[in-house]
CSV table of C-alpha atoms and ligand atoms in Angstrom, one decimal:
chain,number,residue,atom,x,y,z
A,389,MET,CA,0.0,0.0,0.0
A,390,ALA,CA,1.4,3.4,-0.9
A,391,SER,CA,2.0,5.9,1.9
A,392,THR,CA,-0.4,8.9,2.5
A,393,GLU,CA,2.4,11.3,1.4
A,394,ALA,CA,3.0,9.4,-1.8
A,395,GLN,CA,-0.7,9.4,-2.6
A,396,ALA,CA,-1.0,13.1,-1.9
A,397,ALA,CA,1.8,13.5,-4.4
A,398,PHE,CA,-0.1,11.5,-7.0
A,399,THR,CA,-0.3,13.2,-10.5
A,400,ALA,CA,-1.3,12.1,-13.9
A,401,SER,CA,2.3,10.9,-14.6
A,402,THR,CA,2.4,8.6,-11.5
A,403,CYS,CA,3.4,5.1,-12.5
A,404,LEU,CA,3.7,1.7,-10.9
A,405,THR,CA,6.5,-0.7,-12.0
A,406,LEU,CA,5.6,-4.1,-13.4
A,407,ALA,CA,7.8,-7.2,-12.6
A,408,ASN,CA,9.3,-6.9,-16.1
A,409,GLY,CA,10.4,-3.3,-15.4
A,410,GLN,CA,7.7,-1.7,-17.5
A,411,LYS,CA,6.2,1.5,-16.0
A,412,ILE,CA,2.4,1.6,-16.0
A,413,PRO,CA,0.4,4.8,-15.4
A,414,GLN,CA,-1.5,4.3,-12.2
A,415,LEU,CA,-4.7,6.1,-13.4
A,416,GLN,CA,-6.0,5.2,-16.9
A,417,LEU,CA,-9.1,5.8,-18.9
A,418,GLY,CA,-11.5,2.8,-19.3
A,419,VAL,CA,-13.4,2.7,-22.5
A,420,TRP,CA,-15.9,-0.2,-22.2
A,421,GLU,CA,-19.2,0.7,-23.9
A,422,ALA,CA,-17.7,3.6,-25.7
A,423,TYR,CA,-17.9,3.3,-29.4
A,424,ASP,CA,-16.7,5.0,-32.6
A,425,ASP,CA,-16.6,8.8,-32.4
A,426,GLU,CA,-17.7,8.8,-28.7
A,427,CYS,CA,-14.7,6.6,-27.8
A,428,TYR,CA,-12.4,8.7,-30.1
A,429,ASP,CA,-13.3,11.9,-28.4
A,430,ALA,CA,-13.0,10.4,-24.9
A,431,VAL,CA,-9.5,9.2,-25.6
A,432,LYS,CA,-8.5,12.5,-27.1
A,433,TRP,CA,-9.9,14.4,-24.2
A,434,ALA,CA,-8.2,12.1,-21.8
A,435,LEU,CA,-4.8,12.5,-23.4
A,436,GLU,CA,-5.2,16.3,-23.4
A,437,ALA,CA,-6.2,16.2,-19.8
A,438,GLY,CA,-3.0,14.2,-18.9
A,439,TYR,CA,-4.1,10.6,-18.9
A,440,ARG,CA,-1.3,8.4,-20.2
A,441,GLY,CA,-3.1,5.0,-20.2
A,442,ILE,CA,-6.1,3.6,-22.1
A,443,ASP,CA,-7.8,0.3,-21.3
A,444,SER,CA,-9.5,-1.3,-24.3
A,445,ALA,CA,-10.3,-4.8,-25.3
A,446,GLU,CA,-11.1,-6.8,-28.5
A,447,TRP,CA,-14.6,-7.3,-26.9
A,448,TYR,CA,-15.2,-3.6,-26.6
A,449,GLU,CA,-15.0,-3.2,-30.4
A,450,ASN,CA,-13.1,0.1,-30.0
A,451,GLU,CA,-9.5,-0.7,-30.5
A,452,ALA,CA,-9.6,1.1,-33.9
A,453,ALA,CA,-11.2,4.2,-32.4
A,454,CYS,CA,-8.6,4.2,-29.5
A,455,GLY,CA,-5.7,3.8,-31.9
A,456,ARG,CA,-6.9,6.6,-34.2
A,457,ALA,CA,-7.4,8.9,-31.2
A,458,ILE,CA,-3.9,8.1,-29.9
A,459,ARG,CA,-2.2,8.5,-33.3
A,460,ASP,CA,-4.0,11.8,-34.0
A,461,SER,CA,-3.0,13.1,-30.5
A,462,LEU,CA,0.6,12.1,-31.1
A,463,ALA,CA,0.5,13.8,-34.5
A,464,ALA,CA,-0.9,17.1,-33.2
A,465,PRO,CA,1.5,20.0,-33.9
A,466,SER,CA,1.1,21.3,-30.3
A,467,THR,CA,2.0,18.0,-28.6
A,468,THR,CA,5.3,16.8,-27.1
A,469,LEU,CA,3.9,13.3,-26.6
A,470,THR,CA,5.5,10.3,-28.3
A,471,ARG,CA,4.2,6.8,-28.6
A,472,ALA,CA,6.4,5.8,-25.6
A,473,ASP,CA,4.4,8.2,-23.4
A,474,VAL,CA,1.1,6.4,-24.0
A,475,PHE,CA,0.3,3.0,-22.5
A,476,PHE,CA,-2.3,1.0,-24.5
A,477,THR,CA,-3.9,-2.1,-23.1
A,478,THR,CA,-6.2,-4.5,-25.0
A,479,LYS,CA,-7.5,-8.0,-24.2
A,480,LEU,CA,-8.2,-11.3,-25.8
A,481,ARG,CA,-11.9,-12.0,-26.3
A,482,ARG,CA,-11.9,-15.8,-26.7
A,483,ASN,CA,-9.6,-18.4,-25.2
A,484,GLU,CA,-9.4,-21.0,-28.0
A,485,SER,CA,-5.9,-22.1,-29.0
A,486,TYR,CA,-2.3,-21.0,-29.4
A,487,ALA,CA,-2.8,-20.1,-33.1
A,488,ALA,CA,-6.1,-18.3,-32.6
A,489,THR,CA,-4.5,-16.2,-29.9
A,490,ARG,CA,-1.6,-15.2,-32.0
A,491,ASP,CA,-4.1,-14.3,-34.8
A,492,ALA,CA,-6.2,-12.3,-32.4
A,493,ILE,CA,-3.1,-10.3,-31.2
A,494,ARG,CA,-2.2,-9.5,-34.8
A,495,ARG,CA,-5.7,-8.4,-35.5
A,496,SER,CA,-5.7,-6.1,-32.5
A,497,LEU,CA,-2.4,-4.7,-33.6
A,498,ALA,CA,-3.9,-4.0,-37.1
A,499,GLU,CA,-7.0,-2.4,-35.5
A,500,CYS,CA,-5.2,0.0,-33.2
A,501,ALA,CA,-2.2,0.5,-35.6
A,502,LEU,CA,0.1,1.5,-32.8
A,503,ASP,CA,3.1,-0.7,-33.7
A,504,TYR,CA,2.9,-2.6,-30.5
A,505,ILE,CA,0.5,-3.1,-27.6
A,506,ASP,CA,1.8,-2.0,-24.2
A,507,LEU,CA,-0.2,-4.6,-22.2
A,508,TYR,CA,-2.1,-7.6,-23.4
A,509,LEU,CA,-4.5,-9.4,-21.1
A,510,ILE,CA,-6.4,-12.7,-21.3
A,511,HIS,CA,-9.8,-11.2,-20.6
A,512,ALA,CA,-11.2,-14.0,-18.6
A,513,PRO,CA,-10.2,-17.5,-17.4
A,514,PHE,CA,-12.6,-19.5,-19.4
A,515,GLY,CA,-11.7,-22.7,-21.3
A,516,GLY,CA,-10.1,-25.0,-18.7
A,517,PRO,CA,-6.5,-25.5,-17.7
A,518,ASP,CA,-5.0,-26.7,-21.0
A,519,VAL,CA,-6.5,-23.9,-23.0
A,520,ARG,CA,-5.5,-21.3,-20.5
A,521,ARG,CA,-1.8,-22.5,-20.6
A,522,GLU,CA,-1.8,-22.6,-24.4
A,523,VAL,CA,-3.3,-19.1,-24.7
A,524,TYR,CA,-0.9,-17.8,-22.1
A,525,ARG,CA,2.1,-19.3,-24.0
A,526,ALA,CA,0.9,-17.6,-27.1
A,527,VAL,CA,0.8,-14.2,-25.3
A,528,LEU,CA,4.3,-14.8,-24.0
A,529,ASP,CA,5.6,-15.6,-27.5
A,530,ALA,CA,3.9,-12.4,-28.8
A,531,ALA,CA,5.9,-10.6,-26.2
A,532,ASP,CA,9.1,-12.3,-27.4
A,533,ASP,CA,8.2,-11.2,-30.9
A,534,GLY,CA,7.7,-7.6,-29.8
A,535,GLU,CA,4.0,-7.5,-30.6
A,536,VAL,CA,3.2,-6.8,-27.0
A,537,LYS,CA,5.4,-5.4,-24.3
A,538,GLY,CA,3.6,-6.6,-21.2
A,539,TRP,CA,1.3,-9.6,-20.5
A,540,GLY,CA,-1.2,-10.4,-18.0
A,541,VAL,CA,-4.7,-11.7,-17.1
A,542,SER,CA,-8.1,-10.4,-16.0
A,543,ASN,CA,-10.7,-12.0,-13.8
A,544,PHE,CA,-8.3,-14.8,-12.9
A,545,GLY,CA,-8.9,-16.4,-9.5
A,546,VAL,CA,-6.3,-17.9,-7.2
A,547,SER,CA,-6.5,-21.4,-8.7
A,548,HIS,CA,-6.1,-20.0,-12.3
A,549,LEU,CA,-3.1,-18.0,-11.2
A,550,GLU,CA,-1.6,-21.0,-9.4
A,551,GLU,CA,-1.8,-23.0,-12.6
A,552,LEU,CA,0.1,-20.3,-14.5
A,553,LEU,CA,2.7,-19.8,-11.8
A,554,GLU,CA,3.4,-23.5,-11.8
A,555,ALA,CA,3.5,-23.9,-15.6
A,556,PHE,CA,5.5,-20.6,-16.2
A,557,PRO,CA,7.5,-20.0,-13.0
A,558,ALA,CA,9.9,-17.6,-14.7
A,559,ARG,CA,7.2,-15.5,-16.4
A,560,PRO,CA,4.2,-15.0,-14.1
A,561,PRO,CA,1.4,-12.7,-15.2
A,562,LEU,CA,2.5,-9.0,-14.6
A,563,VAL,CA,-1.1,-7.9,-13.9
A,564,ASN,CA,-4.5,-9.2,-12.8
A,565,GLN,CA,-7.3,-6.9,-13.8
A,566,LEU,CA,-10.3,-7.4,-11.4
A,567,GLU,CA,-13.5,-5.7,-10.3
A,568,LEU,CA,-12.2,-3.7,-7.3
A,569,ASN,CA,-13.8,-0.8,-5.4
A,570,PRO,CA,-14.8,-0.4,-1.8
A,571,PHE,CA,-18.0,-2.5,-2.5
A,572,ILE,CA,-16.0,-5.4,-3.9
A,573,THR,CA,-12.6,-5.8,-2.3
A,574,GLN,CA,-11.7,-9.4,-3.1
A,575,ALA,CA,-9.2,-9.5,-0.2
A,576,ALA,CA,-7.9,-13.0,-0.5
A,577,LEU,CA,-7.3,-12.8,-4.2
A,578,VAL,CA,-5.7,-9.3,-3.8
A,579,ASP,CA,-3.4,-10.7,-1.1
A,580,PHE,CA,-2.4,-13.6,-3.3
A,581,CYS,CA,-1.5,-11.3,-6.2
A,582,ARG,CA,0.4,-9.0,-3.9
A,583,ALA,CA,2.3,-11.9,-2.5
A,584,ASN,CA,3.3,-13.0,-6.0
A,585,GLY,CA,4.3,-9.6,-7.3
A,586,ILE,CA,1.2,-9.3,-9.6
A,587,VAL,CA,0.1,-5.7,-10.0
A,588,LEU,CA,-3.7,-5.3,-9.6
A,589,GLN,CA,-5.8,-3.2,-11.9
A,590,ALA,CA,-9.1,-2.0,-10.5
A,591,TYR,CA,-11.9,-2.2,-13.1
A,592,THR,CA,-15.3,-0.6,-12.4
A,593,PRO,CA,-13.6,1.6,-9.8
A,594,LEU,CA,-16.7,3.8,-9.6
A,595,ALA,CA,-19.0,0.8,-9.2
A,596,LYS,CA,-20.6,2.1,-12.4
A,597,ALA,CA,-21.7,5.2,-10.4
A,598,ARG,CA,-24.2,3.0,-8.6
A,599,ARG,CA,-22.9,3.5,-5.0
A,600,LEU,CA,-22.0,7.2,-5.2
A,601,ALA,CA,-24.8,8.1,-2.8
A,602,HIS,CA,-23.8,5.6,-0.1
A,603,PRO,CA,-23.8,7.5,3.2
A,604,VAL,CA,-20.3,6.4,4.1
A,605,VAL,CA,-18.9,7.5,0.8
A,606,VAL,CA,-20.8,10.8,1.0
A,607,ALA,CA,-19.6,11.4,4.6
A,608,ILE,CA,-16.0,10.9,3.6
A,609,ALA,CA,-16.4,13.0,0.5
A,610,GLU,CA,-17.9,15.8,2.5
A,611,LYS,CA,-15.1,15.6,5.1
A,612,HIS,CA,-12.6,16.2,2.3
A,613,ALA,CA,-14.8,18.6,0.4
A,614,ARG,CA,-14.7,16.4,-2.7
A,615,PRO,CA,-17.2,14.7,-4.9
A,616,PRO,CA,-18.0,11.0,-4.0
A,617,ALA,CA,-16.3,9.8,-7.3
A,618,ASP,CA,-13.0,11.1,-6.1
A,619,VAL,CA,-13.3,9.0,-2.9
A,620,MET,CA,-14.0,5.8,-4.9
A,621,VAL,CA,-11.0,6.3,-7.3
A,622,LYS,CA,-8.7,7.5,-4.5
A,623,TRP,CA,-9.4,4.4,-2.5
A,624,GLY,CA,-8.1,2.1,-5.2
A,625,LEU,CA,-5.0,4.2,-5.9
A,626,GLN,CA,-4.2,4.1,-2.2
A,627,GLU,CA,-4.6,0.4,-2.1
A,628,GLY,CA,-1.8,0.4,-4.7
A,629,PHE,CA,-4.0,-0.6,-7.7
A,630,VAL,CA,-4.0,0.8,-11.2
A,631,SER,CA,-7.4,2.5,-11.5
A,632,LEU,CA,-9.5,2.5,-14.7
A,633,PRO,CA,-12.4,4.9,-14.4
A,634,LYS,CA,-14.5,5.1,-17.5
A,635,SER,CA,-16.2,8.2,-18.8
A,636,VAL,CA,-17.2,9.6,-22.2
A,637,THR,CA,-18.1,12.9,-20.6
A,638,GLU,CA,-15.3,15.5,-21.0
A,639,ALA,CA,-15.9,17.2,-17.7
A,640,ARG,CA,-15.9,13.8,-15.8
A,641,ILE,CA,-12.8,12.6,-17.7
A,642,HIS,CA,-11.0,15.8,-16.3
A,643,ALA,CA,-12.6,15.5,-12.9
A,644,ASN,CA,-11.6,11.8,-12.4
A,645,LEU,CA,-7.9,12.7,-13.0
A,646,ARG,CA,-7.7,16.1,-11.2
A,647,GLY,CA,-9.8,14.6,-8.4
A,648,ALA,CA,-7.0,12.1,-7.7
A,649,GLU,CA,-4.3,14.7,-7.3
A,650,HIS,CA,-2.9,16.5,-4.3
A,651,TRP,CA,-4.9,14.9,-1.5
A,652,ALA,CA,-5.2,11.7,0.4
A,653,LEU,CA,-7.7,9.6,2.3
A,654,ASP,CA,-6.5,8.9,5.9
A,655,GLU,CA,-6.2,5.5,7.4
A,656,GLU,CA,-9.6,5.8,9.2
A,657,ASP,CA,-11.3,6.6,5.8
A,658,MET,CA,-9.6,3.6,4.2
A,659,GLU,CA,-10.9,1.3,6.9
A,660,LEU,CA,-14.4,2.7,6.7
A,661,LEU,CA,-14.3,2.2,3.0
A,662,ARG,CA,-13.0,-1.4,3.2
A,663,GLY,CA,-15.8,-2.1,5.6
A,664,LEU,CA,-18.3,-1.5,2.7
A,665,ASP,CA,-17.4,-4.8,1.0
A,666,GLU,CA,-20.6,-6.6,-0.2
A,667,HIS,CA,-18.9,-8.4,-3.2
A,668,PHE,CA,-20.9,-6.1,-5.4
A,669,VAL,CA,-20.5,-7.6,-9.0
A,670,THR,CA,-21.9,-5.3,-11.6
A,671,GLU,CA,-21.6,-7.6,-14.7
A,672,TRP,CA,-19.7,-10.8,-14.2
A,673,ASP,CA,-17.4,-12.7,-11.9
A,674,PRO,CA,-15.6,-15.6,-13.6
A,675,THR,CA,-12.9,-15.8,-11.0
A,676,ASP,CA,-14.1,-19.2,-9.9
A,677,CYS,CA,-14.9,-20.7,-13.2
A,678,PRO,CA,-13.4,-24.3,-13.8
B,1977,NAP,N1,-11.6,-6.8,-17.5
B,1977,NAP,C1,-12.9,-6.8,-17.3
B,1977,NAP,O1,-13.6,-7.8,-17.3
B,1977,NAP,C2,-13.6,-5.4,-17.2
B,1977,NAP,C3,-14.9,-5.4,-16.8
B,1977,NAP,C4,-15.5,-4.1,-16.7
B,1977,NAP,C5,-14.8,-3.0,-16.9
B,1977,NAP,N2,-13.4,-3.1,-17.3
B,1977,NAP,C6,-12.6,-1.9,-17.5
B,1977,NAP,O2,-12.8,-1.0,-16.5
B,1977,NAP,C7,-13.3,0.3,-17.0
B,1977,NAP,C8,-14.2,1.0,-16.0
B,1977,NAP,O3,-15.3,0.2,-15.6
B,1977,NAP,P1,-16.8,0.4,-15.9
B,1977,NAP,O4,-16.8,1.1,-17.2
B,1977,NAP,O5,-17.5,-0.8,-15.8
B,1977,NAP,O6,-17.3,1.4,-14.7
B,1977,NAP,P2,-16.9,2.6,-13.9
B,1977,NAP,O7,-15.6,3.2,-14.4
B,1977,NAP,O8,-16.9,2.2,-12.4
B,1977,NAP,O9,-18.1,3.6,-14.1
B,1977,NAP,C9,-18.4,4.2,-15.3
B,1977,NAP,C10,-19.8,4.9,-15.2
B,1977,NAP,O10,-19.6,6.0,-14.2
B,1977,NAP,C11,-19.9,7.2,-14.9
B,1977,NAP,N3,-19.0,8.2,-14.4
B,1977,NAP,C12,-17.7,8.4,-14.7
B,1977,NAP,N4,-17.1,9.4,-14.0
B,1977,NAP,C13,-18.1,9.8,-13.1
B,1977,NAP,C14,-18.1,10.9,-12.2
B,1977,NAP,N5,-17.0,11.6,-11.9
B,1977,NAP,N6,-19.3,11.1,-11.5
B,1977,NAP,C15,-20.4,10.3,-11.8
B,1977,NAP,N7,-20.4,9.4,-12.7
B,1977,NAP,C16,-19.3,9.1,-13.4
B,1977,NAP,C17,-19.8,7.0,-16.3
B,1977,NAP,O11,-20.7,7.8,-17.1
B,1977,NAP,P3,-20.3,8.6,-18.5
B,1977,NAP,O12,-19.4,7.7,-19.3
B,1977,NAP,O13,-21.6,8.8,-19.1
B,1977,NAP,O14,-19.6,9.8,-18.0
B,1977,NAP,C18,-20.2,5.5,-16.5
B,1977,NAP,O15,-21.6,5.4,-16.5
B,1977,NAP,C19,-14.0,-0.1,-18.3
B,1977,NAP,O16,-14.3,0.9,-19.1
B,1977,NAP,C20,-13.1,-1.1,-18.8
B,1977,NAP,O17,-12.0,-0.4,-19.4
B,1977,NAP,C21,-12.8,-4.3,-17.4
């Protein structure tokens, strides 16, 4: 967990370090359910606001819009950004086979047209142990071939992670992306990842805006004179997670980043927020699939 001082010093350029040495921006824009021009605009606004990471997926059908927005932002005469300054994540939709995974990665690369993918995740642990190992091996080989720089998983439970740690002891997943916010804390799984050097990414950090009126969140927000959304995002950052708030609204895109800077929750706030856990799953929880 990061210290209160470190979290008060959080800015858009704050990064965590993955086990392969890659720096990963700690706050990134999520773009699920953002399509075409709406997604394009959101990514452009985010980069202008100071975000340096975008979380997409083959499933979201917006890799092309993300890539176009990133490329246009990098080409803008006013920018000093280069490709190396932007961290682009995408994810495998279907776990099928080694060959299908290599094909899917090349398709994603063609869609985003960004030369390489910074982080490639297996979106979910479906398919059983043999398929998971084959698919993971394909992702590692894509990393060896320079198609992706970092590799990881999403929605993997402890048993799925143990499988990969046993089969690939020298190259464990760098990241596990999970549903994480004060209303779903997944403590045992988080502890397992931490103990194995796997960085956690918090998806749905705002609980899809469905818990912003909760009295504890509101009370902590009022104590710090901040909107409730800031409290939700800040909790994940202070847990040491990468946070992926999604918005297609320009003002909220700005607010979610600026609202993470130059302040911190105290330990009492953090404990109160942890106490809200109700395993609140907004869409799916495949962490215990076979
Ligand atoms: N790996 C996975 O299985 C998985 C699953 C789910 C999500 N994800 C990733 O995590 C990202 C975030 O998760 P999410 O999209 O489910 O939910 P979220 O970020 O928790 O919430 C997004 C919702 O909150 C609203 N919102 C954003 N900022 C707000 C603010 N400051 N005040 C009030 N409302 C606000 C957004 O509205 P507007 O957009 O209208 O502003 C949107 O309706 C996704 O986009 C995706 O990248 C990954």
